[in-house]
Amino acid sequence: AETYYQRSMKHDAAAANNLSVALQNRYESTFDERHLSRALAALDASLRLSPDAPVTLSNRISVLGTKGT
Protein backbone atom coordinates (compact mmCIF):
# COMPACT_ATOMS: atom_id res chain seq x y z
CA ALA A 1 0.00 0.00 0.00
CA GLU A 2 2.80 2.42 0.83
CA THR A 3 4.25 2.18 -2.67
CA TYR A 4 0.86 2.97 -4.21
CA TYR A 5 0.41 5.99 -1.97
CA GLN A 6 3.92 7.25 -2.73
CA ARG A 7 3.28 7.02 -6.47
CA SER A 8 -0.11 8.71 -6.18
CA MET A 9 0.59 11.44 -3.64
CA LYS A 10 1.82 13.98 -6.20
CA HIS A 11 -1.64 14.19 -7.75
CA ASP A 12 -3.97 12.70 -5.12
CA ALA A 13 -4.44 14.52 -1.81
CA ALA A 14 -6.22 11.55 -0.22
CA ALA A 15 -3.36 9.20 -1.12
CA ALA A 16 -0.85 11.58 0.45
CA ASN A 17 -2.96 11.82 3.60
CA ASN A 18 -3.35 8.03 3.74
CA LEU A 19 0.40 7.62 3.40
CA SER A 20 0.89 9.95 6.34
CA VAL A 21 -1.48 7.86 8.47
CA ALA A 22 0.42 4.68 7.58
CA LEU A 23 3.70 6.38 8.47
CA GLN A 24 2.30 7.66 11.77
CA ASN A 25 1.23 4.10 12.60
CA ARG A 26 4.69 2.85 11.69
CA TYR A 27 6.20 5.46 14.02
CA GLU A 28 3.96 4.25 16.84
CA SER A 29 5.32 0.74 16.30
CA THR A 30 8.99 1.64 15.92
CA PHE A 31 9.47 5.11 17.47
CA ASP A 32 11.68 5.88 14.47
CA GLU A 33 11.49 9.67 13.99
CA ARG A 34 12.13 9.32 10.26
CA HIS A 35 8.60 8.01 9.86
CA LEU A 36 7.21 11.21 11.38
CA SER A 37 9.32 13.33 9.06
CA ARG A 38 8.05 11.38 6.07
CA ALA A 39 4.47 11.65 7.38
CA LEU A 40 4.86 15.41 7.63
CA ALA A 41 6.18 15.61 4.06
CA ALA A 42 3.22 13.56 2.83
CA LEU A 43 0.80 15.85 4.67
CA ASP A 44 2.45 18.91 3.15
CA ALA A 45 2.00 17.35 -0.30
CA SER A 46 -1.65 16.68 0.49
CA LEU A 47 -2.22 20.24 1.66
CA ARG A 48 -0.66 21.65 -1.51
CA LEU A 49 -3.36 19.81 -3.46
CA SER A 50 -6.21 20.43 -1.02
CA PRO A 51 -5.28 23.28 1.35
CA ASP A 52 -8.51 23.33 3.35
CA ALA A 53 -8.93 19.60 4.02
CA PRO A 54 -9.88 19.38 7.71
CA VAL A 55 -8.75 15.77 8.20
CA THR A 56 -5.35 16.53 6.70
CA LEU A 57 -4.96 19.65 8.82
CA SER A 58 -5.88 17.64 11.91
CA ASN A 59 -3.38 14.91 11.00
CA ARG A 60 -0.68 17.55 10.51
CA ILE A 61 -1.37 18.98 13.96
CA SER A 62 -1.13 15.47 15.39
CA VAL A 63 2.25 14.80 13.75
CA LEU A 64 3.63 18.16 14.86
CA GLY A 65 2.42 17.47 18.40
CA THR A 66 4.07 14.08 18.42
CA LYS A 67 7.30 15.62 17.13
CA GLY A 68 7.07 18.26 19.83
CA THR A 69 7.09 21.23 17.47
N, CA, C and O atoms as a Tripos MOL2 file, in Angstrom:
@<TRIPOS>MOLECULE
protein
  276   275    69     0     0
PROTEIN
NO_CHARGES

@<TRIPOS>ATOM
      1 N           0.8220   -1.1930    0.0000 N.3       1 ALA1
      2 CA          0.0000    0.0000    0.0000 C.3       1 ALA1
      3 C           0.8680    1.2600    0.0000 C.2       1 ALA1
      4 O           0.5470    2.2410   -0.6700 O.2       1 ALA1
      5 N           1.9590    1.2250    0.7490 N.am      2 GLU2
      6 CA          2.8000    2.4220    0.8330 C.3       2 GLU2
      7 C           3.3290    2.8280   -0.5400 C.2       2 GLU2
      8 O           3.3720    4.0160   -0.8610 O.2       2 GLU2
      9 N           3.7250    1.8640   -1.3380 N.am      3 THR3
     10 CA          4.2490    2.1770   -2.6700 C.3       3 THR3
     11 C           3.1850    2.8450   -3.5210 C.2       3 THR3
     12 O           3.4790    3.8070   -4.2310 O.2       3 THR3
     13 N           1.9520    2.3520   -3.4650 N.am      4 TYR4
     14 CA          0.8560    2.9720   -4.2110 C.3       4 TYR4
     15 C           0.6640    4.4230   -3.7770 C.2       4 TYR4
     16 O           0.5590    5.3210   -4.6130 O.2       4 TYR4
     17 N           0.6200    4.6400   -2.4790 N.am      5 TYR5
     18 CA          0.4140    5.9910   -1.9670 C.3       5 TYR5
     19 C           1.5610    6.9210   -2.3760 C.2       5 TYR5
     20 O           1.3320    8.0790   -2.7250 O.2       5 TYR5
     21 N           2.7730    6.4170   -2.3320 N.am      6 GLN6
     22 CA          3.9200    7.2460   -2.7270 C.3       6 GLN6
     23 C           3.8160    7.6520   -4.1920 C.2       6 GLN6
     24 O           4.0910    8.7990   -4.5450 O.2       6 GLN6
     25 N           3.4180    6.7090   -5.0460 N.am      7 ARG7
     26 CA          3.2800    7.0250   -6.4750 C.3       7 ARG7
     27 C           2.1510    8.0140   -6.7170 C.2       7 ARG7
     28 O           2.2480    8.8590   -7.6060 O.2       7 ARG7
     29 N           1.0950    7.9170   -5.9430 N.am      8 SER8
     30 CA         -0.1110    8.7060   -6.1820 C.3       8 SER8
     31 C          -0.1180   10.0540   -5.4850 C.2       8 SER8
     32 O          -0.9000   10.9280   -5.8610 O.2       8 SER8
     33 N           0.7250   10.2510   -4.4840 N.am      9 MET9
     34 CA          0.5930   11.4370   -3.6350 C.3       9 MET9
     35 C           0.8610   12.7570   -4.3500 C.2       9 MET9
     36 O           0.4480   13.8100   -3.8620 O.2       9 MET9
     37 N           1.5390   12.7270   -5.4880 N.am     10 LYS10
     38 CA          1.8170   13.9770   -6.1960 C.3      10 LYS10
     39 C           0.5800   14.5530   -6.8660 C.2      10 LYS10
     40 O           0.5400   15.7410   -7.1850 O.2      10 LYS10
     41 N          -0.4380   13.7110   -7.0830 N.am     11 HIS11
     42 CA         -1.6450   14.1860   -7.7520 C.3      11 HIS11
     43 C          -2.9290   13.8120   -7.0170 C.2      11 HIS11
     44 O          -4.0250   14.0980   -7.4970 O.2      11 HIS11
     45 N          -2.7990   13.1780   -5.8630 N.am     12 ASP12
     46 CA         -3.9720   12.7040   -5.1220 C.3      12 ASP12
     47 C          -3.8060   13.0480   -3.6390 C.2      12 ASP12
     48 O          -3.0300   12.4140   -2.9220 O.2      12 ASP12
     49 N          -4.5490   14.0620   -3.1980 N.am     13 ALA13
     50 CA         -4.4360   14.5200   -1.8080 C.3      13 ALA13
     51 C          -4.7990   13.4220   -0.8140 C.2      13 ALA13
     52 O          -4.1650   13.3010    0.2350 O.2      13 ALA13
     53 N          -5.8090   12.6260   -1.1340 N.am     14 ALA14
     54 CA         -6.2170   11.5540   -0.2160 C.3      14 ALA14
     55 C          -5.1180   10.5030   -0.0770 C.2      14 ALA14
     56 O          -4.8780    9.9980    1.0190 O.2      14 ALA14
     57 N          -4.4580   10.1760   -1.1710 N.am     15 ALA15
     58 CA         -3.3640    9.1990   -1.1190 C.3      15 ALA15
     59 C          -2.2310    9.7180   -0.2390 C.2      15 ALA15
     60 O          -1.6560    8.9660    0.5490 O.2      15 ALA15
     61 N          -1.9160   10.9930   -0.3740 N.am     16 ALA16
     62 CA         -0.8500   11.5790    0.4530 C.3      16 ALA16
     63 C          -1.2420   11.5500    1.9240 C.2      16 ALA16
     64 O          -0.4130   11.2450    2.7820 O.2      16 ALA16
     65 N          -2.4950   11.8640    2.2180 N.am     17 ASN17
     66 CA         -2.9580   11.8150    3.6030 C.3      17 ASN17
     67 C          -2.9280   10.3910    4.1280 C.2      17 ASN17
     68 O          -2.5120   10.1590    5.2630 O.2      17 ASN17
     69 N          -3.3640    9.4330    3.3170 N.am     18 ASN18
     70 CA         -3.3550    8.0330    3.7380 C.3      18 ASN18
     71 C          -1.9300    7.5410    3.9990 C.2      18 ASN18
     72 O          -1.6910    6.7840    4.9400 O.2      18 ASN18
     73 N          -0.9950    7.9720    3.1670 N.am     19 LEU19
     74 CA          0.4010    7.6200    3.3970 C.3      19 LEU19
     75 C           0.8620    8.1540    4.7480 C.2      19 LEU19
     76 O           1.5630    7.4660    5.4900 O.2      19 LEU19
     77 N           0.4680    9.3700    5.0560 N.am     20 SER20
     78 CA          0.8880    9.9500    6.3390 C.3      20 SER20
     79 C           0.3380    9.1470    7.5130 C.2      20 SER20
     80 O           1.0290    8.9680    8.5160 O.2      20 SER20
     81 N          -0.8860    8.6660    7.4000 N.am     21 VAL21
     82 CA         -1.4770    7.8610    8.4710 C.3      21 VAL21
     83 C          -0.7010    6.5510    8.6330 C.2      21 VAL21
     84 O          -0.4200    6.1260    9.7530 O.2      21 VAL21
     85 N          -0.3610    5.9230    7.5220 N.am     22 ALA22
     86 CA          0.4220    4.6840    7.5750 C.3      22 ALA22
     87 C           1.7800    4.9410    8.2310 C.2      22 ALA22
     88 O           2.2530    4.1310    9.0290 O.2      22 ALA22
     89 N           2.3940    6.0540    7.8940 N.am     23 LEU23
     90 CA          3.7020    6.3780    8.4710 C.3      23 LEU23
     91 C           3.5950    6.7250    9.9520 C.2      23 LEU23
     92 O           4.4890    6.3990   10.7330 O.2      23 LEU23
     93 N           2.5150    7.3800   10.3410 N.am     24 GLN24
     94 CA          2.2990    7.6560   11.7660 C.3      24 GLN24
     95 C           2.1380    6.3460   12.5390 C.2      24 GLN24
     96 O           2.6770    6.1920   13.6350 O.2      24 GLN24
     97 N           1.3970    5.4140   11.9600 N.am     25 ASN25
     98 CA          1.2320    4.1040   12.6000 C.3      25 ASN25
     99 C           2.5680    3.3720   12.7000 C.2      25 ASN25
    100 O           2.8530    2.7140   13.7010 O.2      25 ASN25
    101 N           3.3690    3.4910   11.6710 N.am     26 ARG26
    102 CA          4.6920    2.8520   11.6950 C.3      26 ARG26
    103 C           5.5440    3.4750   12.8000 C.2      26 ARG26
    104 O           6.2590    2.7690   13.5110 O.2      26 ARG26
    105 N           5.4640    4.7970   12.9410 N.am     27 TYR27
    106 CA          6.2020    5.4640   14.0220 C.3      27 TYR27
    107 C           5.7670    4.9130   15.3790 C.2      27 TYR27
    108 O           6.6010    4.6530   16.2460 O.2      27 TYR27
    109 N           4.4580    4.7380   15.5560 N.am     28 GLU28
    110 CA          3.9550    4.2490   16.8360 C.3      28 GLU28
    111 C           4.4420    2.8390   17.1450 C.2      28 GLU28
    112 O           4.4940    2.4330   18.3060 O.2      28 GLU28
    113 N           4.7960    2.0960   16.1030 N.am     29 SER29
    114 CA          5.3200    0.7380   16.3040 C.3      29 SER29
    115 C           6.8210    0.7190   16.5220 C.2      29 SER29
    116 O           7.3430   -0.1490   17.2210 O.2      29 SER29
    117 N           7.5220    1.6900   15.9150 N.am     30 THR30
    118 CA          8.9910    1.6440   15.9210 C.3      30 THR30
    119 C           9.6540    2.7860   16.6930 C.2      30 THR30
    120 O          10.8040    2.6680   17.1150 O.2      30 THR30
    121 N           8.9330    3.8820   16.8750 N.am     31 PHE31
    122 CA          9.4660    5.1140   17.4690 C.3      31 PHE31
    123 C          10.6480    5.6690   16.6680 C.2      31 PHE31
    124 O          11.5150    6.3540   17.2100 O.2      31 PHE31
    125 N          10.6620    5.3650   15.3880 N.am     32 ASP32
    126 CA         11.6830    5.8830   14.4730 C.3      32 ASP32
    127 C          11.2060    7.2330   13.9440 C.2      32 ASP32
    128 O          10.2340    7.3010   13.1920 O.2      32 ASP32
    129 N          11.8920    8.3070   14.3380 N.am     33 GLU33
    130 CA         11.4890    9.6730   13.9940 C.3      33 GLU33
    131 C          11.4370    9.9210   12.4810 C.2      33 GLU33
    132 O          10.7410   10.8290   12.0270 O.2      33 GLU33
    133 N          12.1560    9.1320   11.7150 N.am     34 ARG34
    134 CA         12.1330    9.3180   10.2600 C.3      34 ARG34
    135 C          10.7300    9.1110    9.7040 C.2      34 ARG34
    136 O          10.3550    9.7410    8.7140 O.2      34 ARG34
    137 N           9.9640    8.2420   10.3260 N.am     35 HIS35
    138 CA          8.5990    8.0090    9.8630 C.3      35 HIS35
    139 C           7.7330    9.2500   10.0680 C.2      35 HIS35
    140 O           6.8770    9.5540    9.2380 O.2      35 HIS35
    141 N           7.9510    9.9610   11.1620 N.am     36 LEU36
    142 CA          7.2050   11.2080   11.3840 C.3      36 LEU36
    143 C           7.5990   12.2730   10.3720 C.2      36 LEU36
    144 O           6.7460   13.0170    9.8880 O.2      36 LEU36
    145 N           8.8730   12.3490   10.0540 N.am     37 SER37
    146 CA          9.3230   13.3270    9.0580 C.3      37 SER37
    147 C           8.7100   13.0320    7.6980 C.2      37 SER37
    148 O           8.2880   13.9430    6.9860 O.2      37 SER37
    149 N           8.6630   11.7610    7.3440 N.am     38 ARG38
    150 CA          8.0520   11.3760    6.0750 C.3      38 ARG38
    151 C           6.5480   11.6200    6.1050 C.2      38 ARG38
    152 O           5.9690   12.0150    5.0930 O.2      38 ARG38
    153 N           5.9080   11.3910    7.2460 N.am     39 ALA39
    154 CA          4.4740   11.6530    7.3770 C.3      39 ALA39
    155 C           4.1890   13.1360    7.1920 C.2      39 ALA39
    156 O           3.2200   13.5110    6.5320 O.2      39 ALA39
    157 N           5.0230   13.9650    7.7660 N.am     40 LEU40
    158 CA          4.8570   15.4070    7.6320 C.3      40 LEU40
    159 C           5.0230   15.8390    6.1740 C.2      40 LEU40
    160 O           4.2630   16.6810    5.6940 O.2      40 LEU40
    161 N           5.9850   15.2890    5.4750 N.am     41 ALA41
    162 CA          6.1840   15.6070    4.0580 C.3      41 ALA41
    163 C           4.9720   15.1800    3.2380 C.2      41 ALA41
    164 O           4.5570   15.8990    2.3280 O.2      41 ALA41
    165 N           4.4060   14.0290    3.5470 N.am     42 ALA42
    166 CA          3.2170   13.5640    2.8320 C.3      42 ALA42
    167 C           2.0240   14.4880    3.1010 C.2      42 ALA42
    168 O           1.2500   14.7880    2.1920 O.2      42 ALA42
    169 N           1.8820   14.9310    4.3390 N.am     43 LEU43
    170 CA          0.8010   15.8530    4.6700 C.3      43 LEU43
    171 C           0.9760   17.1900    3.9650 C.2      43 LEU43
    172 O          -0.0010   17.7790    3.5010 O.2      43 LEU43
    173 N           2.1960   17.6670    3.8820 N.am     44 ASP44
    174 CA          2.4480   18.9150    3.1520 C.3      44 ASP44
    175 C           2.0720   18.7610    1.6870 C.2      44 ASP44
    176 O           1.5080   19.6790    1.0910 O.2      44 ASP44
    177 N           2.3790   17.6100    1.1020 N.am     45 ALA45
    178 CA          2.0010   17.3470   -0.2970 C.3      45 ALA45
    179 C           0.4810   17.3310   -0.4290 C.2      45 ALA45
    180 O          -0.0640   17.8710   -1.3910 O.2      45 ALA45
    181 N          -0.1940   16.7250    0.5190 N.am     46 SER46
    182 CA         -1.6520   16.6750    0.4900 C.3      46 SER46
    183 C          -2.2470   18.0770    0.5910 C.2      46 SER46
    184 O          -3.1940   18.4100   -0.1230 O.2      46 SER46
    185 N          -1.6910   18.8880    1.4730 N.am     47 LEU47
    186 CA         -2.2160   20.2430    1.6590 C.3      47 LEU47
    187 C          -1.9320   21.1510    0.4660 C.2      47 LEU47
    188 O          -2.6760   22.1030    0.2310 O.2      47 LEU47
    189 N          -0.8830   20.8770   -0.2830 N.am     48 ARG48
    190 CA         -0.6600   21.6470   -1.5090 C.3      48 ARG48
    191 C          -1.7820   21.3940   -2.5110 C.2      48 ARG48
    192 O          -2.1770   22.2960   -3.2500 O.2      48 ARG48
    193 N          -2.2910   20.1690   -2.5310 N.am     49 LEU49
    194 CA         -3.3640   19.8150   -3.4570 C.3      49 LEU49
    195 C          -4.7400   20.2000   -2.9340 C.2      49 LEU49
    196 O          -5.6320   20.5320   -3.7150 O.2      49 LEU49
    197 N          -4.9150   20.1580   -1.6410 N.am     50 SER50
    198 CA         -6.2100   20.4330   -1.0230 C.3      50 SER50
    199 C          -5.9780   21.1890    0.2900 C.2      50 SER50
    200 O          -6.0180   20.5990    1.3700 O.2      50 SER50
    201 N          -5.7330   22.5040    0.1840 N.am     51 PRO51
    202 CA         -5.2750   23.2830    1.3500 C.3      51 PRO51
    203 C          -6.2540   23.3760    2.5210 C.2      51 PRO51
    204 O          -5.8360   23.6520    3.6450 O.2      51 PRO51
    205 N          -7.5280   23.1530    2.2840 N.am     52 ASP52
    206 CA         -8.5050   23.3310    3.3550 C.3      52 ASP52
    207 C          -9.0780   22.0170    3.8720 C.2      52 ASP52
    208 O         -10.1270   22.0160    4.5180 O.2      52 ASP52
    209 N          -8.4130   20.9040    3.6030 N.am     53 ALA53
    210 CA         -8.9250   19.6010    4.0230 C.3      53 ALA53
    211 C          -8.8050   19.4550    5.5390 C.2      53 ALA53
    212 O          -7.6930   19.3860    6.0630 O.2      53 ALA53
    213 N          -9.9370   19.4070    6.2530 N.am     54 PRO54
    214 CA         -9.8780   19.3800    7.7130 C.3      54 PRO54
    215 C          -9.1900   18.1450    8.2790 C.2      54 PRO54
    216 O          -8.4730   18.2510    9.2740 O.2      54 PRO54
    217 N          -9.3880   16.9860    7.6770 N.am     55 VAL55
    218 CA         -8.7470   15.7680    8.2000 C.3      55 VAL55
    219 C          -7.2320   15.8800    8.0580 C.2      55 VAL55
    220 O          -6.4880   15.5060    8.9640 O.2      55 VAL55
    221 N          -6.7850   16.3910    6.9280 N.am     56 THR56
    222 CA         -5.3450   16.5320    6.7010 C.3      56 THR56
    223 C          -4.7490   17.5480    7.6600 C.2      56 THR56
    224 O          -3.6670   17.3310    8.2050 O.2      56 THR56
    225 N          -5.4470   18.6510    7.8680 N.am     57 LEU57
    226 CA         -4.9640   19.6500    8.8230 C.3      57 LEU57
    227 C          -4.8800   19.0530   10.2280 C.2      57 LEU57
    228 O          -3.9170   19.2990   10.9550 O.2      57 LEU57
    229 N          -5.8830   18.2770   10.6020 N.am     58 SER58
    230 CA         -5.8760   17.6370   11.9140 C.3      58 SER58
    231 C          -4.7230   16.6370   12.0350 C.2      58 SER58
    232 O          -4.0610   16.5690   13.0710 O.2      58 SER58
    233 N          -4.4880   15.8690   10.9810 N.am     59 ASN59
    234 CA         -3.3780   14.9140   11.0010 C.3      59 ASN59
    235 C          -2.0380   15.6300   11.1050 C.2      59 ASN59
    236 O          -1.1230   15.1530   11.7750 O.2      59 ASN59
    237 N          -1.9260   16.7750   10.4410 N.am     60 ARG60
    238 CA         -0.6790   17.5460   10.5070 C.3      60 ARG60
    239 C          -0.4300   18.0390   11.9350 C.2      60 ARG60
    240 O           0.6910   17.9740   12.4390 O.2      60 ARG60
    241 N          -1.4780   18.5270   12.5660 N.am     61 ILE61
    242 CA         -1.3660   18.9800   13.9560 C.3      61 ILE61
    243 C          -0.9290   17.8230   14.8530 C.2      61 ILE61
    244 O          -0.1030   18.0000   15.7480 O.2      61 ILE61
    245 N          -1.4850   16.6500   14.6090 N.am     62 SER62
    246 CA         -1.1260   15.4680   15.3940 C.3      62 SER62
    247 C           0.3480   15.1110   15.2320 C.2      62 SER62
    248 O           1.0330   14.8270   16.2150 O.2      62 SER62
    249 N           0.8360   15.1240   13.9890 N.am     63 VAL63
    250 CA          2.2520   14.7980   13.7470 C.3      63 VAL63
    251 C           3.1540   15.8370   14.4030 C.2      63 VAL63
    252 O           4.1480   15.4880   15.0410 O.2      63 VAL63
    253 N           2.8100   17.1090   14.2470 N.am     64 LEU64
    254 CA          3.6250   18.1570   14.8570 C.3      64 LEU64
    255 C           3.6290   18.0210   16.3870 C.2      64 LEU64
    256 O           4.6590   18.2270   17.0290 O.2      64 LEU64
    257 N           2.4890   17.6780   16.9560 N.am     65 GLY65
    258 CA          2.4170   17.4720   18.4010 C.3      65 GLY65
    259 C           3.2760   16.3110   18.8520 C.2      65 GLY65
    260 O           3.9450   16.3840   19.8820 O.2      65 GLY65
    261 N           3.2550   15.2450   18.0830 N.am     66 THR66
    262 CA          4.0680   14.0840   18.4180 C.3      66 THR66
    263 C           5.5530   14.4140   18.3150 C.2      66 THR66
    264 O           6.3590   13.9680   19.1310 O.2      66 THR66
    265 N           5.9020   15.2070   17.2940 N.am     67 LYS67
    266 CA          7.3030   15.6160   17.1300 C.3      67 LYS67
    267 C           7.7360   16.6110   18.1800 C.2      67 LYS67
    268 O           8.9290   16.7900   18.4270 O.2      67 LYS67
    269 N           6.7440   17.2720   18.8120 N.am     68 GLY68
    270 CA          7.0720   18.2570   19.8350 C.3      68 GLY68
    271 C           7.3880   19.6240   19.2660 C.2      68 GLY68
    272 O           8.1060   20.4100   19.8840 O.2      68 GLY68
    273 N           6.8470   19.9150   18.0740 N.am     69 THR69
    274 CA          7.0910   21.2310   17.4710 C.3      69 THR69
    275 C           5.8360   22.0660   17.4760 C.2      69 THR69
    276 O           5.8500   23.2040   17.0080 O.2      69 THR69
@<TRIPOS>BOND
     1     1     2 1
     2     2     3 1
     3     3     4 2
     4     3     5 am
     5     5     6 1
     6     6     7 1
     7     7     8 2
     8     7     9 am
     9     9    10 1
    10    10    11 1
    11    11    12 2
    12    11    13 am
    13    13    14 1
    14    14    15 1
    15    15    16 2
    16    15    17 am
    17    17    18 1
    18    18    19 1
    19    19    20 2
    20    19    21 am
    21    21    22 1
    22    22    23 1
    23    23    24 2
    24    23    25 am
    25    25    26 1
    26    26    27 1
    27    27    28 2
    28    27    29 am
    29    29    30 1
    30    30    31 1
    31    31    32 2
    32    31    33 am
    33    33    34 1
    34    34    35 1
    35    35    36 2
    36    35    37 am
    37    37    38 1
    38    38    39 1
    39    39    40 2
    40    39    41 am
    41    41    42 1
    42    42    43 1
    43    43    44 2
    44    43    45 am
    45    45    46 1
    46    46    47 1
    47    47    48 2
    48    47    49 am
    49    49    50 1
    50    50    51 1
    51    51    52 2
    52    51    53 am
    53    53    54 1
    54    54    55 1
    55    55    56 2
    56    55    57 am
    57    57    58 1
    58    58    59 1
    59    59    60 2
    60    59    61 am
    61    61    62 1
    62    62    63 1
    63    63    64 2
    64    63    65 am
    65    65    66 1
    66    66    67 1
    67    67    68 2
    68    67    69 am
    69    69    70 1
    70    70    71 1
    71    71    72 2
    72    71    73 am
    73    73    74 1
    74    74    75 1
    75    75    76 2
    76    75    77 am
    77    77    78 1
    78    78    79 1
    79    79    80 2
    80    79    81 am
    81    81    82 1
    82    82    83 1
    83    83    84 2
    84    83    85 am
    85    85    86 1
    86    86    87 1
    87    87    88 2
    88    87    89 am
    89    89    90 1
    90    90    91 1
    91    91    92 2
    92    91    93 am
    93    93    94 1
    94    94    95 1
    95    95    96 2
    96    95    97 am
    97    97    98 1
    98    98    99 1
    99    99   100 2
   100    99   101 am
   101   101   102 1
   102   102   103 1
   103   103   104 2
   104   103   105 am
   105   105   106 1
   106   106   107 1
   107   107   108 2
   108   107   109 am
   109   109   110 1
   110   110   111 1
   111   111   112 2
   112   111   113 am
   113   113   114 1
   114   114   115 1
   115   115   116 2
   116   115   117 am
   117   117   118 1
   118   118   119 1
   119   119   120 2
   120   119   121 am
   121   121   122 1
   122   122   123 1
   123   123   124 2
   124   123   125 am
   125   125   126 1
   126   126   127 1
   127   127   128 2
   128   127   129 am
   129   129   130 1
   130   130   131 1
   131   131   132 2
   132   131   133 am
   133   133   134 1
   134   134   135 1
   135   135   136 2
   136   135   137 am
   137   137   138 1
   138   138   139 1
   139   139   140 2
   140   139   141 am
   141   141   142 1
   142   142   143 1
   143   143   144 2
   144   143   145 am
   145   145   146 1
   146   146   147 1
   147   147   148 2
   148   147   149 am
   149   149   150 1
   150   150   151 1
   151   151   152 2
   152   151   153 am
   153   153   154 1
   154   154   155 1
   155   155   156 2
   156   155   157 am
   157   157   158 1
   158   158   159 1
   159   159   160 2
   160   159   161 am
   161   161   162 1
   162   162   163 1
   163   163   164 2
   164   163   165 am
   165   165   166 1
   166   166   167 1
   167   167   168 2
   168   167   169 am
   169   169   170 1
   170   170   171 1
   171   171   172 2
   172   171   173 am
   173   173   174 1
   174   174   175 1
   175   175   176 2
   176   175   177 am
   177   177   178 1
   178   178   179 1
   179   179   180 2
   180   179   181 am
   181   181   182 1
   182   182   183 1
   183   183   184 2
   184   183   185 am
   185   185   186 1
   186   186   187 1
   187   187   188 2
   188   187   189 am
   189   189   190 1
   190   190   191 1
   191   191   192 2
   192   191   193 am
   193   193   194 1
   194   194   195 1
   195   195   196 2
   196   195   197 am
   197   197   198 1
   198   198   199 1
   199   199   200 2
   200   199   201 am
   201   201   202 1
   202   202   203 1
   203   203   204 2
   204   203   205 am
   205   205   206 1
   206   206   207 1
   207   207   208 2
   208   207   209 am
   209   209   210 1
   210   210   211 1
   211   211   212 2
   212   211   213 am
   213   213   214 1
   214   214   215 1
   215   215   216 2
   216   215   217 am
   217   217   218 1
   218   218   219 1
   219   219   220 2
   220   219   221 am
   221   221   222 1
   222   222   223 1
   223   223   224 2
   224   223   225 am
   225   225   226 1
   226   226   227 1
   227   227   228 2
   228   227   229 am
   229   229   230 1
   230   230   231 1
   231   231   232 2
   232   231   233 am
   233   233   234 1
   234   234   235 1
   235   235   236 2
   236   235   237 am
   237   237   238 1
   238   238   239 1
   239   239   240 2
   240   239   241 am
   241   241   242 1
   242   242   243 1
   243   243   244 2
   244   243   245 am
   245   245   246 1
   246   246   247 1
   247   247   248 2
   248   247   249 am
   249   249   250 1
   250   250   251 1
   251   251   252 2
   252   251   253 am
   253   253   254 1
   254   254   255 1
   255   255   256 2
   256   255   257 am
   257   257   258 1
   258   258   259 1
   259   259   260 2
   260   259   261 am
   261   261   262 1
   262   262   263 1
   263   263   264 2
   264   263   265 am
   265   265   266 1
   266   266   267 1
   267   267   268 2
   268   267   269 am
   269   269   270 1
   270   270   271 1
   271   271   272 2
   272   271   273 am
   273   273   274 1
   274   274   275 1
   275   275   276 2
@<TRIPOS>SUBSTRUCTURE
     1 ALA1         2 RESIDUE 1 A ALA
     2 GLU2         6 RESIDUE 1 A GLU
     3 THR3        10 RESIDUE 1 A THR
     4 TYR4        14 RESIDUE 1 A TYR
     5 TYR5        18 RESIDUE 1 A TYR
     6 GLN6        22 RESIDUE 1 A GLN
     7 ARG7        26 RESIDUE 1 A ARG
     8 SER8        30 RESIDUE 1 A SER
     9 MET9        34 RESIDUE 1 A MET
    10 LYS10       38 RESIDUE 1 A LYS
    11 HIS11       42 RESIDUE 1 A HIS
    12 ASP12       46 RESIDUE 1 A ASP
    13 ALA13       50 RESIDUE 1 A ALA
    14 ALA14       54 RESIDUE 1 A ALA
    15 ALA15       58 RESIDUE 1 A ALA
    16 ALA16       62 RESIDUE 1 A ALA
    17 ASN17       66 RESIDUE 1 A ASN
    18 ASN18       70 RESIDUE 1 A ASN
    19 LEU19       74 RESIDUE 1 A LEU
    20 SER20       78 RESIDUE 1 A SER
    21 VAL21       82 RESIDUE 1 A VAL
    22 ALA22       86 RESIDUE 1 A ALA
    23 LEU23       90 RESIDUE 1 A LEU
    24 GLN24       94 RESIDUE 1 A GLN
    25 ASN25       98 RESIDUE 1 A ASN
    26 ARG26      102 RESIDUE 1 A ARG
    27 TYR27      106 RESIDUE 1 A TYR
    28 GLU28      110 RESIDUE 1 A GLU
    29 SER29      114 RESIDUE 1 A SER
    30 THR30      118 RESIDUE 1 A THR
    31 PHE31      122 RESIDUE 1 A PHE
    32 ASP32      126 RESIDUE 1 A ASP
    33 GLU33      130 RESIDUE 1 A GLU
    34 ARG34      134 RESIDUE 1 A ARG
    35 HIS35      138 RESIDUE 1 A HIS
    36 LEU36      142 RESIDUE 1 A LEU
    37 SER37      146 RESIDUE 1 A SER
    38 ARG38      150 RESIDUE 1 A ARG
    39 ALA39      154 RESIDUE 1 A ALA
    40 LEU40      158 RESIDUE 1 A LEU
    41 ALA41      162 RESIDUE 1 A ALA
    42 ALA42      166 RESIDUE 1 A ALA
    43 LEU43      170 RESIDUE 1 A LEU
    44 ASP44      174 RESIDUE 1 A ASP
    45 ALA45      178 RESIDUE 1 A ALA
    46 SER46      182 RESIDUE 1 A SER
    47 LEU47      186 RESIDUE 1 A LEU
    48 ARG48      190 RESIDUE 1 A ARG
    49 LEU49      194 RESIDUE 1 A LEU
    50 SER50      198 RESIDUE 1 A SER
    51 PRO51      202 RESIDUE 1 A PRO
    52 ASP52      206 RESIDUE 1 A ASP
    53 ALA53      210 RESIDUE 1 A ALA
    54 PRO54      214 RESIDUE 1 A PRO
    55 VAL55      218 RESIDUE 1 A VAL
    56 THR56      222 RESIDUE 1 A THR
    57 LEU57      226 RESIDUE 1 A LEU
    58 SER58      230 RESIDUE 1 A SER
    59 ASN59      234 RESIDUE 1 A ASN
    60 ARG60      238 RESIDUE 1 A ARG
    61 ILE61      242 RESIDUE 1 A ILE
    62 SER62      246 RESIDUE 1 A SER
    63 VAL63      250 RESIDUE 1 A VAL
    64 LEU64      254 RESIDUE 1 A LEU
    65 GLY65      258 RESIDUE 1 A GLY
    66 THR66      262 RESIDUE 1 A THR
    67 LYS67      266 RESIDUE 1 A LYS
    68 GLY68      270 RESIDUE 1 A GLY
    69 THR69      274 RESIDUE 1 A THR
